[in-house]
mmCIF file of C-alpha atoms in Angstrom:
data_model
loop_
_atom_site.group_PDB
_atom_site.id
_atom_site.type_symbol
_atom_site.label_atom_id
_atom_site.label_comp_id
_atom_site.label_asym_id
_atom_site.label_seq_id
_atom_site.Cartn_x
_atom_site.Cartn_y
_atom_site.Cartn_z
ATOM 1 C CA UNK T 1 0.008 -0.259 0.248
ATOM 2 C CA UNK T 2 2.569 2.814 1.170
ATOM 3 C CA UNK T 3 4.417 2.124 -2.206
ATOM 4 C CA UNK T 4 1.097 2.819 -4.632
ATOM 5 C CA UNK T 5 1.003 5.671 -2.157
ATOM 6 C CA UNK T 6 4.257 6.374 -3.749
ATOM 7 C CA UNK T 7 3.465 6.402 -7.506
ATOM 8 C CA UNK T 8 0.302 7.788 -6.661
ATOM 9 C CA UNK T 9 1.745 11.016 -5.746
ATOM 10 C CA UNK T 10 4.008 10.644 -8.481
ATOM 11 C CA UNK T 11 1.762 9.976 -11.224
ATOM 12 C CA UNK T 12 0.140 13.526 -10.386
ATOM 13 C CA UNK T 13 3.885 15.434 -9.611
ATOM 14 C CA UNK T 14 4.187 14.336 -13.318
ATOM 15 C CA UNK T 15 1.287 15.194 -15.090
ATOM 16 C CA UNK T 16 2.039 18.825 -13.673
ATOM 17 C CA UNK T 17 4.638 18.420 -14.763
ATOM 18 C CA UNK T 18 4.405 17.851 -17.793
ATOM 19 C CA UNK T 19 1.189 20.735 -17.663
ATOM 20 C CA UNK T 20 3.709 22.701 -16.894
ATOM 21 C CA UNK T 21 5.876 22.628 -19.386
ATOM 22 C CA UNK T 22 3.570 22.105 -22.264
ATOM 23 C CA UNK T 23 2.145 25.348 -21.322
ATOM 24 C CA UNK T 24 5.010 28.159 -20.744
ATOM 25 C CA UNK T 25 2.428 30.725 -19.323
ATOM 26 C CA UNK T 26 1.413 28.756 -16.926
ATOM 27 C CA UNK T 27 4.030 28.693 -13.799
ATOM 28 C CA UNK T 28 5.155 26.691 -10.630
ATOM 29 C CA UNK T 29 3.129 28.573 -8.391
ATOM 30 C CA UNK T 30 0.589 28.303 -10.664
ATOM 31 C CA UNK T 31 0.391 23.898 -11.052
ATOM 32 C CA UNK T 32 1.105 23.823 -7.170
ATOM 33 C CA UNK T 33 -0.984 26.390 -5.348
ATOM 34 C CA UNK T 34 -2.449 23.847 -2.821
ATOM 35 C CA UNK T 35 0.308 21.852 -0.807
ATOM 36 C CA UNK T 36 0.392 21.404 2.349
ATOM 37 C CA UNK T 37 0.542 18.089 4.973
ATOM 38 C CA UNK T 38 -2.138 18.253 8.081
ATOM 39 C CA UNK T 39 -2.502 16.742 10.734
ATOM 40 C CA UNK T 40 -4.897 16.308 14.262
ATOM 41 C CA UNK T 41 -4.535 14.470 17.242
ATOM 42 C CA UNK T 42 -6.941 13.976 20.172
ATOM 43 C CA UNK T 43 -7.141 13.523 24.034
ATOM 44 C CA UNK T 44 -10.175 11.974 25.130
ATOM 45 C CA UNK T 45 -11.539 10.720 28.193
ATOM 46 C CA UNK T 46 -15.233 8.943 28.591
ATOM 47 C CA UNK T 47 -18.071 8.026 30.586
ATOM 48 C CA UNK T 48 -19.936 5.250 29.464
ATOM 49 C CA UNK T 49 -23.633 4.086 31.031
ATOM 50 C CA UNK T 50 -26.183 2.265 30.061
ATOM 51 C CA UNK T 51 -30.170 2.848 30.794
ATOM 52 C CA UNK T 52 -33.328 0.720 30.349
ATOM 53 C CA UNK T 53 -36.258 1.830 30.685
ATOM 54 C CA UNK T 54 -35.170 4.943 32.636
ATOM 55 C CA UNK T 55 -33.070 3.497 35.140
ATOM 56 C CA UNK T 56 -29.538 2.946 35.555
ATOM 57 C CA UNK T 57 -27.899 -0.743 34.647
ATOM 58 C CA UNK T 58 -24.733 -0.468 34.734
ATOM 59 C CA UNK T 59 -21.584 1.779 34.276
ATOM 60 C CA UNK T 60 -20.200 0.417 30.925
ATOM 61 C CA UNK T 61 -16.223 1.739 31.470
ATOM 62 C CA UNK T 62 -14.631 4.343 31.355
ATOM 63 C CA UNK T 63 -12.002 4.860 28.328
ATOM 64 C CA UNK T 64 -9.713 7.545 27.483
ATOM 65 C CA UNK T 65 -6.503 7.457 25.550
ATOM 66 C CA UNK T 66 -4.406 9.785 23.492
ATOM 67 C CA UNK T 67 -4.979 8.865 19.170
ATOM 68 C CA UNK T 68 -3.968 10.566 16.010
ATOM 69 C CA UNK T 69 -7.216 10.943 14.419
ATOM 70 C CA UNK T 70 -5.740 12.695 10.903
ATOM 71 C CA UNK T 71 -2.894 12.629 8.479
ATOM 72 C CA UNK T 72 -3.680 14.653 4.990
ATOM 73 C CA UNK T 73 -0.875 15.455 1.682
ATOM 74 C CA UNK T 74 -3.632 17.979 0.158
ATOM 75 C CA UNK T 75 -2.083 18.969 -3.295
ATOM 76 C CA UNK T 76 -3.975 20.767 -6.072
ATOM 77 C CA UNK T 77 -3.832 23.992 -8.791
ATOM 78 C CA UNK T 78 -4.211 24.651 -12.140
ATOM 79 C CA UNK T 79 -2.936 23.430 -15.379
ATOM 80 C CA UNK T 80 -3.768 25.513 -17.316
ATOM 81 C CA UNK T 81 -6.594 28.666 -17.322
ATOM 82 C CA UNK T 82 -8.727 25.952 -18.307
ATOM 83 C CA UNK T 83 -7.806 22.930 -16.578
ATOM 84 C CA UNK T 84 -7.290 22.434 -12.637
ATOM 85 C CA UNK T 85 -7.479 18.902 -10.687
ATOM 86 C CA UNK T 86 -7.552 18.564 -6.725
ATOM 87 C CA UNK T 87 -5.395 15.771 -5.022
ATOM 88 C CA UNK T 88 -6.072 14.833 -1.091
ATOM 89 C CA UNK T 89 -4.913 11.469 0.270
ATOM 90 C CA UNK T 90 -5.039 10.424 4.219
ATOM 91 C CA UNK T 91 -2.359 8.812 4.829
ATOM 92 C CA UNK T 92 -2.934 5.291 5.803
ATOM 93 C CA UNK T 93 -1.330 2.632 7.679
ATOM 94 C CA UNK T 94 -4.086 0.511 6.566
ATOM 95 C CA UNK T 95 -4.405 -0.991 3.148
ATOM 96 C CA UNK T 96 -8.089 0.329 1.369
ATOM 97 C CA UNK T 97 -11.005 -2.595 1.310
ATOM 98 C CA UNK T 98 -12.857 -1.703 -1.948
ATOM 99 C CA UNK T 99 -10.167 -0.064 -5.014
ATOM 100 C CA UNK T 100 -6.791 1.370 -4.877
ATOM 101 C CA UNK T 101 -8.490 4.788 -4.401
ATOM 102 C CA UNK T 102 -9.805 4.132 -0.528
ATOM 103 C CA UNK T 103 -8.126 6.255 1.467
ATOM 104 C CA UNK T 104 -7.712 9.233 -1.410
ATOM 105 C CA UNK T 105 -10.744 11.672 -0.476
ATOM 106 C CA UNK T 106 -9.948 13.904 -4.108
ATOM 107 C CA UNK T 107 -8.244 13.069 -7.039
ATOM 108 C CA UNK T 108 -10.602 15.107 -9.671
ATOM 109 C CA UNK T 109 -9.863 16.856 -13.082
ATOM 110 C CA UNK T 110 -11.908 19.867 -13.338
ATOM 111 C CA UNK T 111 -12.796 21.511 -16.901
ATOM 112 C CA UNK T 112 -14.093 25.162 -16.709
ATOM 113 C CA UNK T 113 -15.796 25.729 -19.948
ATOM 114 C CA UNK T 114 -16.799 29.270 -19.524
ATOM 115 C CA UNK T 115 -17.818 31.574 -16.517
ATOM 116 C CA UNK T 116 -21.153 30.101 -16.775
ATOM 117 C CA UNK T 117 -20.187 26.407 -16.978
ATOM 118 C CA UNK T 118 -17.861 23.447 -15.914
ATOM 119 C CA UNK T 119 -17.101 19.736 -16.025
ATOM 120 C CA UNK T 120 -15.734 17.973 -13.323
ATOM 121 C CA UNK T 121 -14.477 13.653 -13.445
ATOM 122 C CA UNK T 122 -13.158 11.672 -10.619
ATOM 123 C CA UNK T 123 -12.810 10.832 -7.032
ATOM 124 C CA UNK T 124 -14.888 13.512 -5.499
ATOM 125 C CA UNK T 125 -17.370 14.262 -2.149
ATOM 126 C CA UNK T 126 -21.022 13.404 -3.575
ATOM 127 C CA UNK T 127 -23.221 16.317 -4.480
ATOM 128 C CA UNK T 128 -24.585 16.625 -1.088
ATOM 129 C CA UNK T 129 -26.163 19.306 0.947
ATOM 130 C CA UNK T 130 -25.457 19.997 4.870
ATOM 131 C CA UNK T 131 -23.055 22.075 6.410
ATOM 132 C CA UNK T 132 -21.754 19.165 8.737
ATOM 133 C CA UNK T 133 -21.332 17.508 5.372
ATOM 134 C CA UNK T 134 -19.592 20.166 2.705
ATOM 135 C CA UNK T 135 -15.644 20.648 5.976
ATOM 136 C CA UNK T 136 -13.446 19.057 5.705
ATOM 137 C CA UNK T 137 -13.840 16.323 7.854
ATOM 138 C CA UNK T 138 -10.221 16.872 9.904
ATOM 139 C CA UNK T 139 -12.566 20.030 11.128
ATOM 140 C CA UNK T 140 -15.197 18.066 12.737
ATOM 141 C CA UNK T 141 -15.678 16.792 16.722
ATOM 142 C CA UNK T 142 -18.462 14.768 17.512
ATOM 143 C CA UNK T 143 -20.778 13.967 14.241
ATOM 144 C CA UNK T 144 -24.214 13.081 14.109
ATOM 145 C CA UNK T 145 -24.633 9.200 12.769
ATOM 146 C CA UNK T 146 -25.345 10.024 8.581
ATOM 147 C CA UNK T 147 -22.047 11.831 8.365
ATOM 148 C CA UNK T 148 -19.826 8.294 10.525
ATOM 149 C CA UNK T 149 -21.598 6.209 8.163
ATOM 150 C CA UNK T 150 -22.084 8.191 4.952
ATOM 151 C CA UNK T 151 -19.281 7.213 2.084
ATOM 152 C CA UNK T 152 -19.002 9.923 0.743
ATOM 153 C CA UNK T 153 -15.779 9.888 -1.688
ATOM 154 C CA UNK T 154 -16.218 8.425 -5.038
ATOM 155 C CA UNK T 155 -15.741 8.024 -7.733
ATOM 156 C CA UNK T 156 -17.942 10.250 -10.494
ATOM 157 C CA UNK T 157 -18.534 12.575 -13.170
ATOM 158 C CA UNK T 158 -20.996 16.222 -12.464
ATOM 159 C CA UNK T 159 -21.911 19.034 -14.548
ATOM 160 C CA UNK T 160 -22.489 22.681 -12.769
ATOM 161 C CA UNK T 161 -23.722 25.702 -13.832
ATOM 162 C CA UNK T 162 -23.435 28.946 -11.707
ATOM 163 C CA UNK T 163 -25.032 32.218 -12.501
ATOM 164 C CA UNK T 164 -23.703 35.287 -14.302
ATOM 165 C CA UNK T 165 -23.646 36.885 -10.242
ATOM 166 C CA UNK T 166 -22.397 33.727 -9.608
ATOM 167 C CA UNK T 167 -24.529 33.707 -6.084
ATOM 168 C CA UNK T 168 -25.868 30.055 -7.086
ATOM 169 C CA UNK T 169 -24.651 26.924 -8.447
ATOM 170 C CA UNK T 170 -26.761 23.525 -9.802
ATOM 171 C CA UNK T 171 -24.617 20.731 -9.454
ATOM 172 C CA UNK T 172 -25.573 17.842 -11.028
ATOM 173 C CA UNK T 173 -23.996 14.436 -10.077
ATOM 174 C CA UNK T 174 -23.330 10.488 -11.244
ATOM 175 C CA UNK T 175 -21.259 8.477 -8.310
ATOM 176 C CA UNK T 176 -21.223 5.159 -6.899
ATOM 177 C CA UNK T 177 -23.253 4.344 -4.747
ATOM 178 C CA UNK T 178 -21.679 4.293 -0.883
ATOM 179 C CA UNK T 179 -23.815 0.704 -0.566
ATOM 180 C CA UNK T 180 -20.720 -0.436 -2.193
ATOM 181 C CA UNK T 181 -18.826 0.185 0.672
ATOM 182 C CA UNK T 182 -21.213 -0.427 3.459
ATOM 183 C CA UNK T 183 -21.796 -4.455 1.686
ATOM 184 C CA UNK T 184 -18.799 -5.339 0.725
ATOM 185 C CA UNK T 185 -19.264 -4.673 -2.763
ATOM 186 C CA UNK T 186 -16.801 -4.630 -5.860
ATOM 187 C CA UNK T 187 -16.714 -1.859 -8.250
ATOM 188 C CA UNK T 188 -18.131 -3.843 -10.763
ATOM 189 C CA UNK T 189 -21.618 -4.209 -9.020
ATOM 190 C CA UNK T 190 -22.956 -1.544 -10.346
ATOM 191 C CA UNK T 191 -24.464 0.171 -8.246
ATOM 192 C CA UNK T 192 -24.638 4.213 -9.070
ATOM 193 C CA UNK T 193 -26.150 7.363 -7.432
ATOM 194 C CA UNK T 194 -27.789 10.313 -9.048
ATOM 195 C CA UNK T 195 -27.336 13.901 -7.024
ATOM 196 C CA UNK T 196 -28.907 16.732 -7.725
ATOM 197 C CA UNK T 197 -27.846 19.941 -5.652
ATOM 198 C CA UNK T 198 -28.103 23.564 -4.753
ATOM 199 C CA UNK T 199 -25.190 25.918 -3.479
ATOM 200 C CA UNK T 200 -26.513 29.169 -3.427
ATOM 201 C CA UNK T 201 -27.074 32.247 -1.117
ATOM 202 C CA UNK T 202 -30.345 34.151 -0.175
ATOM 203 C CA UNK T 203 -29.678 37.898 0.580
ATOM 204 C CA UNK T 204 -26.573 39.143 2.244
ATOM 205 C CA UNK T 205 -27.162 36.660 5.430
ATOM 206 C CA UNK T 206 -28.628 33.091 4.228
ATOM 207 C CA UNK T 207 -26.836 30.306 2.275
ATOM 208 C CA UNK T 208 -27.576 27.279 1.390
ATOM 209 C CA UNK T 209 -27.051 23.481 0.793
ATOM 210 C CA UNK T 210 -29.783 22.009 -0.711
ATOM 211 C CA UNK T 211 -29.676 18.227 -1.918
ATOM 212 C CA UNK T 212 -31.406 15.581 -3.050
ATOM 213 C CA UNK T 213 -30.193 12.036 -4.572
ATOM 214 C CA UNK T 214 -31.249 8.829 -5.794
ATOM 215 C CA UNK T 215 -28.876 6.024 -4.509
ATOM 216 C CA UNK T 216 -28.682 2.157 -5.846
ATOM 217 C CA UNK T 217 -28.725 -0.343 -2.612
ATOM 218 C CA UNK T 218 -29.726 -2.690 -4.842
ATOM 219 C CA UNK T 219 -29.762 -3.903 -8.868
ATOM 220 C CA UNK T 220 -33.108 -1.002 -9.672
ATOM 221 C CA UNK T 221 -34.040 -0.124 -5.625
ATOM 222 C CA UNK T 222 -33.403 2.905 -4.423
ATOM 223 C CA UNK T 223 -32.987 4.547 -0.655
ATOM 224 C CA UNK T 224 -34.307 9.207 -1.382
ATOM 225 C CA UNK T 225 -31.879 11.142 0.360
ATOM 226 C CA UNK T 226 -32.697 14.866 1.179
ATOM 227 C CA UNK T 227 -30.263 16.917 2.675
ATOM 228 C CA UNK T 228 -31.330 20.255 3.115
ATOM 229 C CA UNK T 229 -28.566 22.977 5.167
ATOM 230 C CA UNK T 230 -29.103 26.824 5.961
ATOM 231 C CA UNK T 231 -26.407 28.611 6.980
ATOM 232 C CA UNK T 232 -26.606 31.985 8.697
ATOM 233 C CA UNK T 233 -24.049 34.264 9.094
ATOM 234 C CA UNK T 234 -23.484 37.759 10.173
ATOM 235 C CA UNK T 235 -20.404 39.680 11.927
ATOM 236 C CA UNK T 236 -19.110 37.249 14.360
ATOM 237 C CA UNK T 237 -22.061 35.382 14.678
ATOM 238 C CA UNK T 238 -22.555 32.256 12.112
ATOM 239 C CA UNK T 239 -25.220 28.667 12.669
ATOM 240 C CA UNK T 240 -26.650 26.143 10.086
ATOM 241 C CA UNK T 241 -29.226 23.740 9.755
ATOM 242 C CA UNK T 242 -29.120 21.170 8.846
ATOM 243 C CA UNK T 243 -32.016 18.910 7.650
ATOM 244 C CA UNK T 244 -32.113 15.398 6.851
ATOM 245 C CA UNK T 245 -34.521 12.476 5.623
ATOM 246 C CA UNK T 246 -33.737 9.173 3.691
ATOM 247 C CA UNK T 247 -37.050 7.037 2.504
ATOM 248 C CA UNK T 248 -36.597 3.450 1.507
ATOM 249 C CA UNK T 249 -39.088 2.800 -1.083
ATOM 250 C CA UNK T 250 -42.217 5.756 -2.530
ATOM 251 C CA UNK T 251 -44.268 5.024 0.784
ATOM 252 C CA UNK T 252 -41.863 5.223 3.238
ATOM 253 C CA UNK T 253 -41.438 8.491 4.242
ATOM 254 C CA UNK T 254 -41.769 10.912 7.896
ATOM 255 C CA UNK T 255 -39.990 7.700 10.068
ATOM 256 C CA UNK T 256 -36.829 8.588 8.993
ATOM 257 C CA UNK T 257 -34.796 11.808 9.647
ATOM 258 C CA UNK T 258 -32.300 13.494 11.443
ATOM 259 C CA UNK T 259 -31.817 17.236 12.433
ATOM 260 C CA UNK T 260 -27.700 18.832 13.246
ATOM 261 C CA UNK T 261 -27.078 22.728 14.383
ATOM 262 C CA UNK T 262 -23.986 23.779 15.466
ATOM 263 C CA UNK T 263 -23.919 27.987 16.159
ATOM 264 C CA UNK T 264 -20.324 29.493 16.420
ATOM 265 C CA UNK T 265 -19.564 32.772 17.820
ATOM 266 C CA UNK T 266 -16.000 34.320 16.955
ATOM 267 C CA UNK T 267 -14.783 36.510 20.239
ATOM 268 C CA UNK T 268 -11.901 37.126 18.840
ATOM 269 C CA UNK T 269 -10.143 36.803 15.307
ATOM 270 C CA UNK T 270 -8.145 33.323 16.648
ATOM 271 C CA UNK T 271 -10.853 32.608 19.645
ATOM 272 C CA UNK T 272 -14.152 30.141 18.697
ATOM 273 C CA UNK T 273 -16.979 29.293 20.580
ATOM 274 C CA UNK T 274 -19.408 27.087 19.412
ATOM 275 C CA UNK T 275 -22.235 24.694 20.795
ATOM 276 C CA UNK T 276 -24.015 21.918 18.557
ATOM 277 C CA UNK T 277 -26.602 19.208 18.664
ATOM 278 C CA UNK T 278 -28.362 16.517 16.582
ATOM 279 C CA UNK T 279 -30.773 14.383 16.677
ATOM 280 C CA UNK T 280 -31.414 10.917 14.577
ATOM 281 C CA UNK T 281 -34.103 8.210 14.314
ATOM 282 C CA UNK T 282 -34.813 5.479 11.757
ATOM 283 C CA UNK T 283 -38.122 4.117 12.355
ATOM 284 C CA UNK T 284 -38.583 2.799 8.742
ATOM 285 C CA UNK T 285 -40.855 0.134 8.617
ATOM 286 C CA UNK T 286 -39.403 -1.284 5.166
ATOM 287 C CA UNK T 287 -36.063 -1.290 7.886
ATOM 288 C CA UNK T 288 -37.621 -3.388 10.276
ATOM 289 C CA UNK T 289 -39.342 -5.719 8.986
ATOM 290 C CA UNK T 290 -37.027 -6.901 7.025
ATOM 291 C CA UNK T 291 -33.960 -9.390 8.086
ATOM 292 C CA UNK T 292 -30.661 -7.541 7.006
ATOM 293 C CA UNK T 293 -30.188 -3.882 7.227
ATOM 294 C CA UNK T 294 -31.564 -1.940 4.259
ATOM 295 C CA UNK T 295 -30.552 1.677 5.729
ATOM 296 C CA UNK T 296 -26.183 2.064 5.736
ATOM 297 C CA UNK T 297 -26.879 5.056 7.538
ATOM 298 C CA UNK T 298 -28.897 4.509 10.589
ATOM 299 C CA UNK T 299 -29.975 1.042 12.499
ATOM 300 C CA UNK T 300 -32.844 0.320 12.522
ATOM 301 C CA UNK T 301 -35.611 0.937 15.961
ATOM 302 C CA UNK T 302 -33.136 3.386 17.020
ATOM 303 C CA UNK T 303 -32.881 7.127 17.431
ATOM 304 C CA UNK T 304 -29.673 8.649 18.899
ATOM 305 C CA UNK T 305 -29.133 12.290 20.264
ATOM 306 C CA UNK T 306 -25.146 14.395 20.372
ATOM 307 C CA UNK T 307 -25.228 17.541 21.897
ATOM 308 C CA UNK T 308 -22.388 19.083 23.519
ATOM 309 C CA UNK T 309 -20.071 22.924 23.344
ATOM 310 C CA UNK T 310 -16.542 23.616 22.865
ATOM 311 C CA UNK T 311 -13.925 25.713 21.786
ATOM 312 C CA UNK T 312 -11.380 26.512 19.162
ATOM 313 C CA UNK T 313 -8.081 28.505 19.464
ATOM 314 C CA UNK T 314 -5.773 29.204 17.320
ATOM 315 C CA UNK T 315 -1.459 30.460 18.772
ATOM 316 C CA UNK T 316 -0.793 30.873 15.236
ATOM 317 C CA UNK T 317 -2.951 30.181 11.393
ATOM 318 C CA UNK T 318 -1.099 27.388 11.115
ATOM 319 C CA UNK T 319 -2.249 25.907 14.539
ATOM 320 C CA UNK T 320 -6.041 25.060 15.963
ATOM 321 C CA UNK T 321 -6.341 23.670 19.184
ATOM 322 C CA UNK T 322 -9.581 22.466 20.778
ATOM 323 C CA UNK T 323 -11.423 21.128 23.574
ATOM 324 C CA UNK T 324 -15.552 20.683 24.030
ATOM 325 C CA UNK T 325 -17.691 18.302 26.384
ATOM 326 C CA UNK T 326 -20.231 16.011 24.602
ATOM 327 C CA UNK T 327 -23.317 13.774 25.941
ATOM 328 C CA UNK T 328 -23.800 11.112 23.148
ATOM 329 C CA UNK T 329 -26.795 9.147 23.435
ATOM 330 C CA UNK T 330 -28.199 6.105 21.723
ATOM 331 C CA UNK T 331 -32.024 4.411 22.754
ATOM 332 C CA UNK T 332 -32.490 1.010 21.175
ATOM 333 C CA UNK T 333 -36.665 2.049 20.773
ATOM 334 C CA UNK T 334 -38.415 -1.317 21.404
ATOM 335 C CA UNK T 335 -36.345 -2.233 24.501
ATOM 336 C CA UNK T 336 -35.930 1.131 25.693
ATOM 337 C CA UNK T 337 -32.124 -0.114 26.510
ATOM 338 C CA UNK T 338 -30.455 4.152 26.034
ATOM 339 C CA UNK T 339 -26.331 3.959 26.206
ATOM 340 C CA UNK T 340 -25.086 7.303 26.962
ATOM 341 C CA UNK T 341 -21.536 8.492 26.665
ATOM 342 C CA UNK T 342 -19.653 11.703 28.341
ATOM 343 C CA UNK T 343 -16.506 12.655 26.104
ATOM 344 C CA UNK T 344 -14.474 15.545 26.847
ATOM 345 C CA UNK T 345 -11.961 16.066 24.064
ATOM 346 C CA UNK T 346 -9.170 18.078 23.956
ATOM 347 C CA UNK T 347 -7.116 18.178 21.076
ATOM 348 C CA UNK T 348 -4.760 19.693 18.153
ATOM 349 C CA UNK T 349 -4.630 20.659 14.500
ATOM 350 C CA UNK T 350 -1.376 21.865 12.801
ATOM 351 C CA UNK T 351 -0.511 22.338 8.419
ATOM 352 C CA UNK T 352 2.564 22.883 7.334
ATOM 353 C CA UNK T 353 1.530 24.437 4.008
ATOM 354 C CA UNK T 354 4.156 24.339 1.673
ATOM 355 C CA UNK T 355 3.183 26.563 -0.608
ATOM 356 C CA UNK T 356 3.315 29.464 1.012
ATOM 357 C CA UNK T 357 7.257 28.595 2.344
ATOM 358 C CA UNK T 358 7.776 28.488 -1.155
ATOM 359 C CA UNK T 359 6.160 31.447 -1.838
ATOM 360 C CA UNK T 360 7.885 33.368 0.775
#
């Protein structure tokens, strides 16, 4: 796997060098306008308990420790005035399980036809809405169960149209289905996802990331996934509300849904306070009546809640320290058995931006 990663990076590097030689007007800085390593490590202590019908059943443990969360290589730039690329690799010790590109988040080629239209092909995030979903994983702390389970980085092809004023973008995308990953299937299983997304703005303070998707979970059988992410920003305050709904059949509505909310207050340019919460449930009768799990995002017959508060502090631009306290709960609805986890987390994220260093 290590050899594969080196080979992949070398191929991208050679492609960029070739493009630079072919078009003398493109500088080294243009071809590599993104070139950095980023890493994050967390120390966490938690208290875990189990309740049945509201009564404490017992302690499940007090796990704690320090772990590395992310180590990413990010490279991107322009190959010409029309073509650009982005490559982000999560550097992991274990090999991938589905394909050579398993641990690659982004490896796409972008063609900007004109100011309005662009085409993209390669490994990219599925065109799904929601601001929790849209954030880089390294910037997320306690996350919804949907976020934990969605295999969002897939091989895809997409077309996007942006209005003349640049305020509205509409994306149509065909990608591999995340059920390939959750079901342990090969790339040639023939499962696809069809995604439509609106990235827009309403007035001066409101932005949108709305989408609807038909995700193939078996040949000719689909799950509808609708995500409505709305963000409000004004001065030092920003917040977002993500609404999600999945339906496993045409008559399976209103039972499988979730909501995520986050509020941020920028006390100073280098200090941010935040609170965040999420609630999700799967009461789908289609899923409950099945002997196997049909929804790969939320287990049948469960409801989950996560909420907490935290802060982020930047002693320098390239270093971020964070701390948060969060309560997590998972209830089996039928038996009224609830698992609780109280987590206290301290961590650091640091970025080695070689592009900025070379510019200096």
